[in-house]
C-alpha cells in the first residue's frame, strides 16, 4: 500500500526528471523543451514501481486541503528549486522561470495543466484511446501545444 511519504518521494523523483529535462532545454535547444518535459513525465508515470506512488500523491490532492497544498508546493516551488540546482545561473522562483522563458507565468500553469491532464486521462481514468497509445504518440500529439505555452 502506498503512503503519503511514498507519494512525496515519487513527486520528488518526477520533479528531478522534469528539472533535468528543463535544464537541458534552457541551456541548449529550446525547440525540444516541451517534448523533453512531457517525455520525462510520461517516463516516470510508465514506471510500474513509481506509478502507484504517483497515483497516491495525486489522490491526496482530492482527499484534503493538506494534499492539495503539497501538490501546489510541488508545482509552484519544488520543481523550480530542482531546476535551479541544475543551472549555473538559476531562476529563483516561478516568476523568474517564466521571465527566463519569455512567457507570462500563466503559460507555465497552462503547460502544467496539459501534462497533468494527460496523466489523469491516461493513468487514472484510463480513457481510450490515450490510455493505450504509445508514449511517442502522446508526445507527438500534445508537445506542440505545451511548446506553444512555454516558448510562444
mmCIF file of N, CA and C in Angstrom, residues 14-144:
data_model
loop_
_atom_site.group_PDB
_atom_site.id
_atom_site.type_symbol
_atom_site.label_atom_id
_atom_site.label_comp_id
_atom_site.label_asym_id
_atom_site.label_seq_id
_atom_site.Cartn_x
_atom_site.Cartn_y
_atom_site.Cartn_z
ATOM 1 N N UNK A 14 9.803 12.634 -9.945
ATOM 2 C CA UNK A 14 9.304 13.211 -11.204
ATOM 3 C C UNK A 14 9.787 14.655 -11.331
ATOM 4 N N UNK A 15 9.898 15.356 -10.192
ATOM 5 C CA UNK A 15 10.443 16.710 -10.210
ATOM 6 C C UNK A 15 11.880 16.731 -10.689
ATOM 7 N N UNK A 16 12.679 15.760 -10.239
ATOM 8 C CA UNK A 16 14.066 15.656 -10.699
ATOM 9 C C UNK A 16 14.126 15.429 -12.208
ATOM 10 N N UNK A 17 13.264 14.538 -12.709
ATOM 11 C CA UNK A 17 13.252 14.246 -14.144
ATOM 12 C C UNK A 17 12.833 15.474 -14.945
ATOM 13 N N UNK A 18 11.820 16.192 -14.463
ATOM 14 C CA UNK A 18 11.373 17.400 -15.166
ATOM 15 C C UNK A 18 12.438 18.493 -15.087
ATOM 16 N N UNK A 19 13.080 18.613 -13.937
ATOM 17 C CA UNK A 19 14.134 19.620 -13.787
ATOM 18 C C UNK A 19 15.292 19.342 -14.734
ATOM 19 N N UNK A 20 15.675 18.084 -14.834
ATOM 20 C CA UNK A 20 16.770 17.709 -15.738
ATOM 21 C C UNK A 20 16.411 18.025 -17.188
ATOM 22 N N UNK A 21 15.186 17.672 -17.590
ATOM 23 C CA UNK A 21 14.743 17.951 -18.958
ATOM 24 C C UNK A 21 14.653 19.455 -19.200
ATOM 25 N N UNK A 22 14.147 20.185 -18.215
ATOM 26 C CA UNK A 22 14.043 21.635 -18.348
ATOM 27 C C UNK A 22 15.401 22.299 -18.425
ATOM 28 N N UNK A 23 16.320 21.881 -17.575
ATOM 29 C CA UNK A 23 17.668 22.454 -17.583
ATOM 30 C C UNK A 23 18.357 22.196 -18.914
ATOM 31 N N UNK A 24 18.206 20.987 -19.443
ATOM 32 C CA UNK A 24 18.818 20.663 -20.737
ATOM 33 C C UNK A 24 18.267 21.570 -21.832
ATOM 34 N N UNK A 25 16.979 21.857 -21.775
ATOM 35 C CA UNK A 25 16.368 22.702 -22.794
ATOM 36 C C UNK A 25 16.734 24.170 -22.614
ATOM 37 N N UNK A 26 16.814 24.623 -21.367
ATOM 38 C CA UNK A 26 17.136 26.029 -21.133
ATOM 39 C C UNK A 26 18.585 26.342 -21.461
ATOM 40 N N UNK A 27 19.459 25.350 -21.333
ATOM 41 C CA UNK A 27 20.875 25.596 -21.624
ATOM 42 C C UNK A 27 21.245 25.146 -23.031
ATOM 43 N N UNK A 28 20.336 24.510 -23.712
ATOM 44 C CA UNK A 28 20.615 24.014 -25.061
ATOM 45 C C UNK A 28 19.521 24.415 -26.027
ATOM 46 N N UNK A 29 18.958 23.454 -26.692
ATOM 47 C CA UNK A 29 17.971 23.669 -27.740
ATOM 48 C C UNK A 29 16.565 23.778 -27.158
ATOM 49 N N UNK A 30 16.021 24.995 -27.146
ATOM 50 C CA UNK A 30 14.678 25.203 -26.592
ATOM 51 C C UNK A 30 13.587 24.641 -27.482
ATOM 52 N N UNK A 31 13.907 24.306 -28.709
ATOM 53 C CA UNK A 31 12.901 23.760 -29.616
ATOM 54 C C UNK A 31 12.366 22.418 -29.120
ATOM 55 N N UNK A 32 13.111 21.768 -28.254
ATOM 56 C CA UNK A 32 12.710 20.462 -27.728
ATOM 57 C C UNK A 32 12.223 20.531 -26.282
ATOM 58 N N UNK A 33 11.981 21.738 -25.776
ATOM 59 C CA UNK A 33 11.611 21.909 -24.374
ATOM 60 C C UNK A 33 10.376 21.095 -23.994
ATOM 61 N N UNK A 34 9.272 21.287 -24.687
ATOM 62 C CA UNK A 34 8.025 20.592 -24.340
ATOM 63 C C UNK A 34 8.150 19.090 -24.508
ATOM 64 N N UNK A 35 8.775 18.664 -25.589
ATOM 65 C CA UNK A 35 8.936 17.228 -25.811
ATOM 66 C C UNK A 35 9.740 16.593 -24.684
ATOM 67 N N UNK A 36 10.818 17.245 -24.286
ATOM 68 C CA UNK A 36 11.644 16.711 -23.208
ATOM 69 C C UNK A 36 10.899 16.650 -21.887
ATOM 70 N N UNK A 37 10.157 17.697 -21.569
ATOM 71 C CA UNK A 37 9.401 17.726 -20.317
ATOM 72 C C UNK A 37 8.297 16.670 -20.296
ATOM 73 N N UNK A 38 7.527 16.599 -21.372
ATOM 74 C CA UNK A 38 6.425 15.631 -21.417
ATOM 75 C C UNK A 38 6.956 14.201 -21.406
ATOM 76 N N UNK A 39 7.995 13.959 -22.162
ATOM 77 C CA UNK A 39 8.578 12.607 -22.194
ATOM 78 C C UNK A 39 9.128 12.221 -20.815
ATOM 79 N N UNK A 40 9.757 13.166 -20.118
ATOM 80 C CA UNK A 40 10.271 12.881 -18.778
ATOM 81 C C UNK A 40 9.133 12.532 -17.821
ATOM 82 N N UNK A 41 8.041 13.272 -17.883
ATOM 83 C CA UNK A 41 6.894 12.998 -17.013
ATOM 84 C C UNK A 41 6.281 11.639 -17.337
ATOM 85 N N UNK A 42 6.051 11.380 -18.618
ATOM 86 C CA UNK A 42 5.419 10.110 -19.005
ATOM 87 C C UNK A 42 6.313 8.917 -18.674
ATOM 88 N N UNK A 43 7.618 9.093 -18.806
ATOM 89 C CA UNK A 43 8.542 8.005 -18.470
ATOM 90 C C UNK A 43 8.402 7.627 -17.000
ATOM 91 N N UNK A 44 8.270 8.622 -16.132
ATOM 92 C CA UNK A 44 8.075 8.331 -14.705
ATOM 93 C C UNK A 44 6.736 7.644 -14.476
ATOM 94 N N UNK A 45 5.674 8.132 -15.126
ATOM 95 C CA UNK A 45 4.353 7.513 -14.971
ATOM 96 C C UNK A 45 4.342 6.093 -15.514
ATOM 97 N N UNK A 46 5.141 5.800 -16.520
ATOM 98 C CA UNK A 46 5.182 4.463 -17.113
ATOM 99 C C UNK A 46 5.916 3.461 -16.225
ATOM 100 N N UNK A 47 6.720 3.930 -15.289
ATOM 101 C CA UNK A 47 7.480 3.057 -14.397
ATOM 102 C C UNK A 47 6.509 2.340 -13.443
ATOM 103 N N UNK A 48 6.436 1.013 -13.513
ATOM 104 C CA UNK A 48 5.465 0.280 -12.695
ATOM 105 C C UNK A 48 5.690 0.415 -11.188
ATOM 106 N N UNK A 49 6.895 0.772 -10.764
ATOM 107 C CA UNK A 49 7.130 0.989 -9.338
ATOM 108 C C UNK A 49 6.752 2.404 -8.912
ATOM 109 N N UNK A 50 6.931 3.363 -9.790
ATOM 110 C CA UNK A 50 6.623 4.757 -9.454
ATOM 111 C C UNK A 50 5.137 5.070 -9.590
ATOM 112 N N UNK A 51 4.455 4.428 -10.524
ATOM 113 C CA UNK A 51 3.057 4.784 -10.794
ATOM 114 C C UNK A 51 2.156 4.705 -9.567
ATOM 115 N N UNK A 52 2.194 3.639 -8.748
ATOM 116 C CA UNK A 52 1.317 3.625 -7.571
ATOM 117 C C UNK A 52 1.603 4.782 -6.613
ATOM 118 N N UNK A 53 2.859 5.146 -6.508
ATOM 119 C CA UNK A 53 3.228 6.264 -5.639
ATOM 120 C C UNK A 53 2.707 7.581 -6.209
ATOM 121 N N UNK A 54 2.840 7.756 -7.517
ATOM 122 C CA UNK A 54 2.318 8.965 -8.151
ATOM 123 C C UNK A 54 0.803 9.030 -8.023
ATOM 124 N N UNK A 55 0.140 7.890 -8.196
ATOM 125 C CA UNK A 55 -1.316 7.858 -8.036
ATOM 126 C C UNK A 55 -1.711 8.214 -6.609
ATOM 127 N N UNK A 56 -0.941 7.752 -5.639
ATOM 128 C CA UNK A 56 -1.198 8.080 -4.239
ATOM 129 C C UNK A 56 -1.060 9.579 -3.996
ATOM 130 N N UNK A 57 0.008 10.165 -4.513
ATOM 131 C CA UNK A 57 0.225 11.606 -4.357
ATOM 132 C C UNK A 57 -0.884 12.382 -5.049
ATOM 133 N N UNK A 58 -1.272 11.922 -6.223
ATOM 134 C CA UNK A 58 -2.321 12.604 -6.968
ATOM 135 C C UNK A 58 -3.662 12.476 -6.251
ATOM 136 N N UNK A 59 -3.959 11.303 -5.714
ATOM 137 C CA UNK A 59 -5.214 11.092 -4.984
ATOM 138 C C UNK A 59 -5.300 11.979 -3.755
ATOM 139 N N UNK A 60 -4.168 12.210 -3.110
ATOM 140 C CA UNK A 60 -4.144 13.046 -1.908
ATOM 141 C C UNK A 60 -4.596 14.475 -2.201
ATOM 142 N N UNK A 61 -4.423 14.915 -3.432
ATOM 143 C CA UNK A 61 -4.851 16.257 -3.824
ATOM 144 C C UNK A 61 -6.350 16.425 -3.589
ATOM 145 N N UNK A 62 -7.093 15.365 -3.852
ATOM 146 C CA UNK A 62 -8.543 15.425 -3.741
ATOM 147 C C UNK A 62 -9.058 15.058 -2.357
ATOM 148 N N UNK A 63 -8.198 14.479 -1.531
ATOM 149 C CA UNK A 63 -8.623 13.987 -0.220
ATOM 150 C C UNK A 63 -8.786 15.115 0.798
ATOM 151 N N UNK A 64 -7.881 16.080 0.776
ATOM 152 C CA UNK A 64 -7.965 17.152 1.774
ATOM 153 C C UNK A 64 -7.113 18.341 1.344
ATOM 154 N N UNK A 65 -7.259 19.412 2.100
ATOM 155 C CA UNK A 65 -6.515 20.632 1.788
ATOM 156 C C UNK A 65 -5.011 20.442 1.910
ATOM 157 N N UNK A 66 -4.583 19.573 2.819
ATOM 158 C CA UNK A 66 -3.154 19.326 3.003
ATOM 159 C C UNK A 66 -2.553 18.675 1.754
ATOM 160 N N UNK A 67 -3.278 17.718 1.150
ATOM 161 C CA UNK A 67 -2.807 17.088 -0.080
ATOM 162 C C UNK A 67 -2.722 18.089 -1.216
ATOM 163 N N UNK A 68 -3.735 18.956 -1.298
ATOM 164 C CA UNK A 68 -3.726 19.994 -2.334
ATOM 165 C C UNK A 68 -2.563 20.960 -2.114
ATOM 166 N N UNK A 69 -2.306 21.290 -0.855
ATOM 167 C CA UNK A 69 -1.196 22.199 -0.549
ATOM 168 C C UNK A 69 0.148 21.585 -0.939
ATOM 169 N N UNK A 70 0.323 20.269 -0.696
ATOM 170 C CA UNK A 70 1.570 19.603 -1.096
ATOM 171 C C UNK A 70 1.747 19.656 -2.618
ATOM 172 N N UNK A 71 0.655 19.431 -3.359
ATOM 173 C CA UNK A 71 0.765 19.471 -4.823
ATOM 174 C C UNK A 71 1.046 20.893 -5.303
ATOM 175 N N UNK A 72 0.404 21.889 -4.695
ATOM 176 C CA UNK A 72 0.682 23.283 -5.068
ATOM 177 C C UNK A 72 2.145 23.606 -4.835
ATOM 178 N N UNK A 73 2.663 23.170 -3.681
ATOM 179 C CA UNK A 73 4.064 23.410 -3.370
ATOM 180 C C UNK A 73 4.963 22.735 -4.404
ATOM 181 N N UNK A 74 4.626 21.509 -4.745
ATOM 182 C CA UNK A 74 5.404 20.776 -5.741
ATOM 183 C C UNK A 74 5.400 21.511 -7.082
ATOM 184 N N UNK A 75 4.215 21.942 -7.519
ATOM 185 C CA UNK A 75 4.093 22.539 -8.850
ATOM 186 C C UNK A 75 4.595 23.980 -8.916
ATOM 187 N N UNK A 76 4.568 24.696 -7.795
ATOM 188 C CA UNK A 76 4.967 26.099 -7.852
ATOM 189 C C UNK A 76 6.334 26.383 -7.250
ATOM 190 N N UNK A 77 6.882 25.437 -6.488
ATOM 191 C CA UNK A 77 8.165 25.701 -5.855
ATOM 192 C C UNK A 77 9.173 24.577 -6.060
ATOM 193 N N UNK A 78 8.794 23.365 -5.722
ATOM 194 C CA UNK A 78 9.765 22.261 -5.698
ATOM 195 C C UNK A 78 10.383 21.983 -7.060
ATOM 196 N N UNK A 79 9.576 21.902 -8.101
ATOM 197 C CA UNK A 79 10.131 21.634 -9.438
ATOM 198 C C UNK A 79 11.154 22.701 -9.805
ATOM 199 N N UNK A 80 10.836 23.960 -9.490
ATOM 200 C CA UNK A 80 11.719 25.049 -9.882
ATOM 201 C C UNK A 80 12.985 25.075 -9.033
ATOM 202 N N UNK A 81 12.903 24.644 -7.776
ATOM 203 C CA UNK A 81 14.112 24.519 -6.972
ATOM 204 C C UNK A 81 15.003 23.416 -7.537
ATOM 205 N N UNK A 82 14.383 22.318 -7.970
ATOM 206 C CA UNK A 82 15.168 21.238 -8.557
ATOM 207 C C UNK A 82 15.787 21.693 -9.883
ATOM 208 N N UNK A 83 15.053 22.470 -10.656
ATOM 209 C CA UNK A 83 15.585 23.024 -11.895
ATOM 210 C C UNK A 83 16.758 23.946 -11.579
ATOM 211 N N UNK A 84 16.597 24.796 -10.572
ATOM 212 C CA UNK A 84 17.651 25.746 -10.208
ATOM 213 C C UNK A 84 18.950 25.037 -9.854
ATOM 214 N N UNK A 85 18.853 23.892 -9.216
ATOM 215 C CA UNK A 85 20.049 23.148 -8.833
ATOM 216 C C UNK A 85 20.820 22.645 -10.047
ATOM 217 N N UNK A 86 20.155 22.592 -11.210
ATOM 218 C CA UNK A 86 20.784 22.074 -12.425
ATOM 219 C C UNK A 86 21.449 23.154 -13.270
ATOM 220 N N UNK A 87 21.245 24.418 -12.929
ATOM 221 C CA UNK A 87 21.719 25.517 -13.768
ATOM 222 C C UNK A 87 22.779 26.347 -13.050
ATOM 223 N N UNK A 88 23.686 26.921 -13.837
ATOM 224 C CA UNK A 88 24.711 27.791 -13.257
ATOM 225 C C UNK A 88 24.109 29.087 -12.733
ATOM 226 N N UNK A 89 23.215 29.684 -13.503
ATOM 227 C CA UNK A 89 22.536 30.905 -13.079
ATOM 228 C C UNK A 89 21.047 30.598 -12.971
ATOM 229 N N UNK A 90 20.644 29.994 -11.864
ATOM 230 C CA UNK A 90 19.282 29.503 -11.760
ATOM 231 C C UNK A 90 18.245 30.589 -11.495
ATOM 232 N N UNK A 91 17.064 30.426 -12.069
ATOM 233 C CA UNK A 91 15.950 31.280 -11.668
ATOM 234 C C UNK A 91 15.590 30.926 -10.224
ATOM 235 N N UNK A 92 15.171 31.923 -9.462
ATOM 236 C CA UNK A 92 14.911 31.699 -8.038
ATOM 237 C C UNK A 92 13.481 31.245 -7.742
ATOM 238 N N UNK A 93 12.563 31.531 -8.642
ATOM 239 C CA UNK A 93 11.176 31.176 -8.381
ATOM 240 C C UNK A 93 10.403 31.032 -9.690
ATOM 241 N N UNK A 94 9.138 30.742 -9.527
ATOM 242 C CA UNK A 94 8.212 30.526 -10.639
ATOM 243 C C UNK A 94 8.244 31.700 -11.626
ATOM 244 N N UNK A 95 8.148 32.926 -11.096
ATOM 245 C CA UNK A 95 8.122 34.105 -11.964
ATOM 246 C C UNK A 95 9.419 34.279 -12.747
ATOM 247 N N UNK A 96 10.546 33.950 -12.125
ATOM 248 C CA UNK A 96 11.821 34.060 -12.835
ATOM 249 C C UNK A 96 11.948 33.013 -13.939
ATOM 250 N N UNK A 97 11.364 31.833 -13.730
ATOM 251 C CA UNK A 97 11.360 30.821 -14.789
ATOM 252 C C UNK A 97 10.555 31.346 -15.971
ATOM 253 N N UNK A 98 9.388 31.916 -15.685
ATOM 254 C CA UNK A 98 8.558 32.481 -16.752
ATOM 255 C C UNK A 98 9.311 33.590 -17.487
ATOM 256 N N UNK A 99 9.986 34.436 -16.729
ATOM 257 C CA UNK A 99 10.767 35.511 -17.340
ATOM 258 C C UNK A 99 11.887 34.956 -18.206
ATOM 259 N N UNK A 100 12.575 33.922 -17.708
ATOM 260 C CA UNK A 100 13.662 33.302 -18.486
ATOM 261 C C UNK A 100 13.139 32.707 -19.789
ATOM 262 N N UNK A 101 11.925 32.168 -19.733
ATOM 263 C CA UNK A 101 11.323 31.604 -20.944
ATOM 264 C C UNK A 101 10.725 32.686 -21.838
ATOM 265 N N UNK A 102 10.482 33.862 -21.280
ATOM 266 C CA UNK A 102 9.883 34.949 -22.047
ATOM 267 C C UNK A 102 8.385 34.775 -22.235
ATOM 268 N N UNK A 103 7.723 34.148 -21.245
ATOM 269 C CA UNK A 103 6.282 33.936 -21.331
ATOM 270 C C UNK A 103 5.625 34.388 -20.023
ATOM 271 N N UNK A 104 4.318 34.681 -20.060
ATOM 272 C CA UNK A 104 3.617 35.009 -18.821
ATOM 273 C C UNK A 104 3.575 33.788 -17.893
ATOM 274 N N UNK A 105 3.592 33.996 -16.574
ATOM 275 C CA UNK A 105 3.527 32.870 -15.636
ATOM 276 C C UNK A 105 2.330 31.943 -15.885
ATOM 277 N N UNK A 106 1.204 32.492 -16.334
ATOM 278 C CA UNK A 106 0.039 31.648 -16.578
ATOM 279 C C UNK A 106 0.316 30.626 -17.682
ATOM 280 N N UNK A 107 1.224 30.922 -18.581
ATOM 281 C CA UNK A 107 1.573 29.944 -19.619
ATOM 282 C C UNK A 107 2.190 28.690 -19.013
ATOM 283 N N UNK A 108 2.958 28.868 -17.942
ATOM 284 C CA UNK A 108 3.539 27.711 -17.272
ATOM 285 C C UNK A 108 2.425 26.872 -16.652
ATOM 286 N N UNK A 109 1.431 27.552 -16.029
ATOM 287 C CA UNK A 109 0.283 26.819 -15.492
ATOM 288 C C UNK A 109 -0.447 26.069 -16.595
ATOM 289 N N UNK A 110 -0.602 26.678 -17.753
ATOM 290 C CA UNK A 110 -1.289 26.011 -18.869
ATOM 291 C C UNK A 110 -0.505 24.779 -19.322
ATOM 292 N N UNK A 111 0.818 24.883 -19.356
ATOM 293 C CA UNK A 111 1.644 23.729 -19.722
ATOM 294 C C UNK A 111 1.505 22.632 -18.675
ATOM 295 N N UNK A 112 1.502 23.004 -17.389
ATOM 296 C CA UNK A 112 1.320 22.028 -16.327
ATOM 297 C C UNK A 112 -0.041 21.337 -16.464
ATOM 298 N N UNK A 113 -1.060 22.098 -16.810
ATOM 299 C CA UNK A 113 -2.401 21.527 -16.968
ATOM 300 C C UNK A 113 -2.423 20.481 -18.076
ATOM 301 N N UNK A 114 -1.692 20.726 -19.140
ATOM 302 C CA UNK A 114 -1.627 19.752 -20.229
ATOM 303 C C UNK A 114 -0.974 18.450 -19.757
ATOM 304 N N UNK A 115 0.146 18.573 -19.067
ATOM 305 C CA UNK A 115 0.865 17.382 -18.597
ATOM 306 C C UNK A 115 -0.001 16.602 -17.606
ATOM 307 N N UNK A 116 -0.557 17.304 -16.615
ATOM 308 C CA UNK A 116 -1.366 16.619 -15.608
ATOM 309 C C UNK A 116 -2.662 16.101 -16.194
ATOM 310 N N UNK A 117 -3.229 16.801 -17.168
ATOM 311 C CA UNK A 117 -4.437 16.309 -17.835
ATOM 312 C C UNK A 117 -4.183 15.003 -18.562
ATOM 313 N N UNK A 118 -3.059 14.911 -19.245
ATOM 314 C CA UNK A 118 -2.689 13.661 -19.912
ATOM 315 C C UNK A 118 -2.522 12.555 -18.871
ATOM 316 N N UNK A 119 -1.848 12.864 -17.762
ATOM 317 C CA UNK A 119 -1.650 11.854 -16.723
ATOM 318 C C UNK A 119 -2.982 11.359 -16.172
ATOM 319 N N UNK A 120 -3.911 12.265 -15.931
ATOM 320 C CA UNK A 120 -5.222 11.866 -15.401
ATOM 321 C C UNK A 120 -5.951 10.969 -16.393
ATOM 322 N N UNK A 121 -6.039 11.398 -17.640
ATOM 323 C CA UNK A 121 -6.771 10.597 -18.632
ATOM 324 C C UNK A 121 -6.103 9.253 -18.886
ATOM 325 N N UNK A 122 -4.790 9.242 -18.925
ATOM 326 C CA UNK A 122 -4.052 8.030 -19.284
ATOM 327 C C UNK A 122 -3.914 7.045 -18.122
ATOM 328 N N UNK A 123 -3.584 7.542 -16.927
ATOM 329 C CA UNK A 123 -3.224 6.658 -15.825
ATOM 330 C C UNK A 123 -4.275 6.546 -14.723
ATOM 331 N N UNK A 124 -5.151 7.531 -14.596
ATOM 332 C CA UNK A 124 -6.177 7.489 -13.552
ATOM 333 C C UNK A 124 -7.500 7.013 -14.142
ATOM 334 N N UNK A 125 -8.007 7.743 -15.134
ATOM 335 C CA UNK A 125 -9.287 7.404 -15.756
ATOM 336 C C UNK A 125 -9.131 6.253 -16.750
ATOM 337 N N UNK A 126 -7.941 6.138 -17.328
ATOM 338 C CA UNK A 126 -7.627 5.122 -18.338
ATOM 339 C C UNK A 126 -8.590 5.205 -19.524
ATOM 340 N N UNK A 127 -8.752 6.438 -19.993
ATOM 341 C CA UNK A 127 -9.651 6.726 -21.106
ATOM 342 C C UNK A 127 -8.991 6.359 -22.427
ATOM 343 N N UNK A 128 -9.658 5.540 -23.196
ATOM 344 C CA UNK A 128 -9.149 5.173 -24.521
ATOM 345 C C UNK A 128 -9.542 6.242 -25.537
ATOM 346 N N UNK A 129 -8.714 6.456 -26.509
ATOM 347 C CA UNK A 129 -7.521 5.715 -26.905
ATOM 348 C C UNK A 129 -6.217 6.223 -26.279
ATOM 349 N N UNK A 130 -6.260 7.306 -25.504
ATOM 350 C CA UNK A 130 -4.995 7.842 -24.973
ATOM 351 C C UNK A 130 -4.340 6.881 -23.983
ATOM 352 N N UNK A 131 -5.150 6.067 -23.298
ATOM 353 C CA UNK A 131 -4.595 5.141 -22.299
ATOM 354 C C UNK A 131 -3.693 4.085 -22.918
ATOM 355 N N UNK A 132 -3.994 3.664 -24.119
ATOM 356 C CA UNK A 132 -3.184 2.612 -24.733
ATOM 357 C C UNK A 132 -2.271 3.125 -25.851
ATOM 358 N N UNK A 133 -2.302 4.421 -26.109
ATOM 359 C CA UNK A 133 -1.407 4.990 -27.121
ATOM 360 C C UNK A 133 0.030 4.879 -26.624
ATOM 361 N N UNK A 134 0.957 4.813 -27.538
ATOM 362 C CA UNK A 134 2.366 4.780 -27.134
ATOM 363 C C UNK A 134 2.778 6.149 -26.594
ATOM 364 N N UNK A 135 3.823 6.161 -25.801
ATOM 365 C CA UNK A 135 4.357 7.425 -25.301
ATOM 366 C C UNK A 135 4.722 8.332 -26.470
ATOM 367 N N UNK A 136 5.320 7.757 -27.512
ATOM 368 C CA UNK A 136 5.693 8.556 -28.683
ATOM 369 C C UNK A 136 4.478 9.217 -29.325
ATOM 370 N N UNK A 137 3.361 8.488 -29.412
ATOM 371 C CA UNK A 137 2.137 9.065 -29.992
ATOM 372 C C UNK A 137 1.618 10.222 -29.138
ATOM 373 N N UNK A 138 1.615 10.030 -27.830
ATOM 374 C CA UNK A 138 1.125 11.078 -26.933
ATOM 375 C C UNK A 138 2.039 12.301 -27.000
ATOM 376 N N UNK A 139 3.333 12.076 -26.980
ATOM 377 C CA UNK A 139 4.291 13.187 -27.059
ATOM 378 C C UNK A 139 4.107 13.947 -28.369
ATOM 379 N N UNK A 140 3.966 13.238 -29.472
ATOM 380 C CA UNK A 140 3.787 13.898 -30.772
ATOM 381 C C UNK A 140 2.501 14.724 -30.816
ATOM 382 N N UNK A 141 1.464 14.240 -30.163
ATOM 383 C CA UNK A 141 0.182 14.934 -30.178
ATOM 384 C C UNK A 141 0.169 16.154 -29.266
ATOM 385 N N UNK A 142 0.670 16.012 -28.049
ATOM 386 C CA UNK A 142 0.484 17.036 -27.022
ATOM 387 C C UNK A 142 1.641 18.031 -26.933
ATOM 388 N N UNK A 143 2.859 17.620 -27.235
ATOM 389 C CA UNK A 143 4.004 18.515 -27.021
ATOM 390 C C UNK A 143 3.944 19.811 -27.841
ATOM 391 N N UNK A 144 3.381 19.838 -29.053
ATOM 392 C CA UNK A 144 3.308 21.140 -29.743
ATOM 393 C C UNK A 144 2.489 22.183 -28.968
#
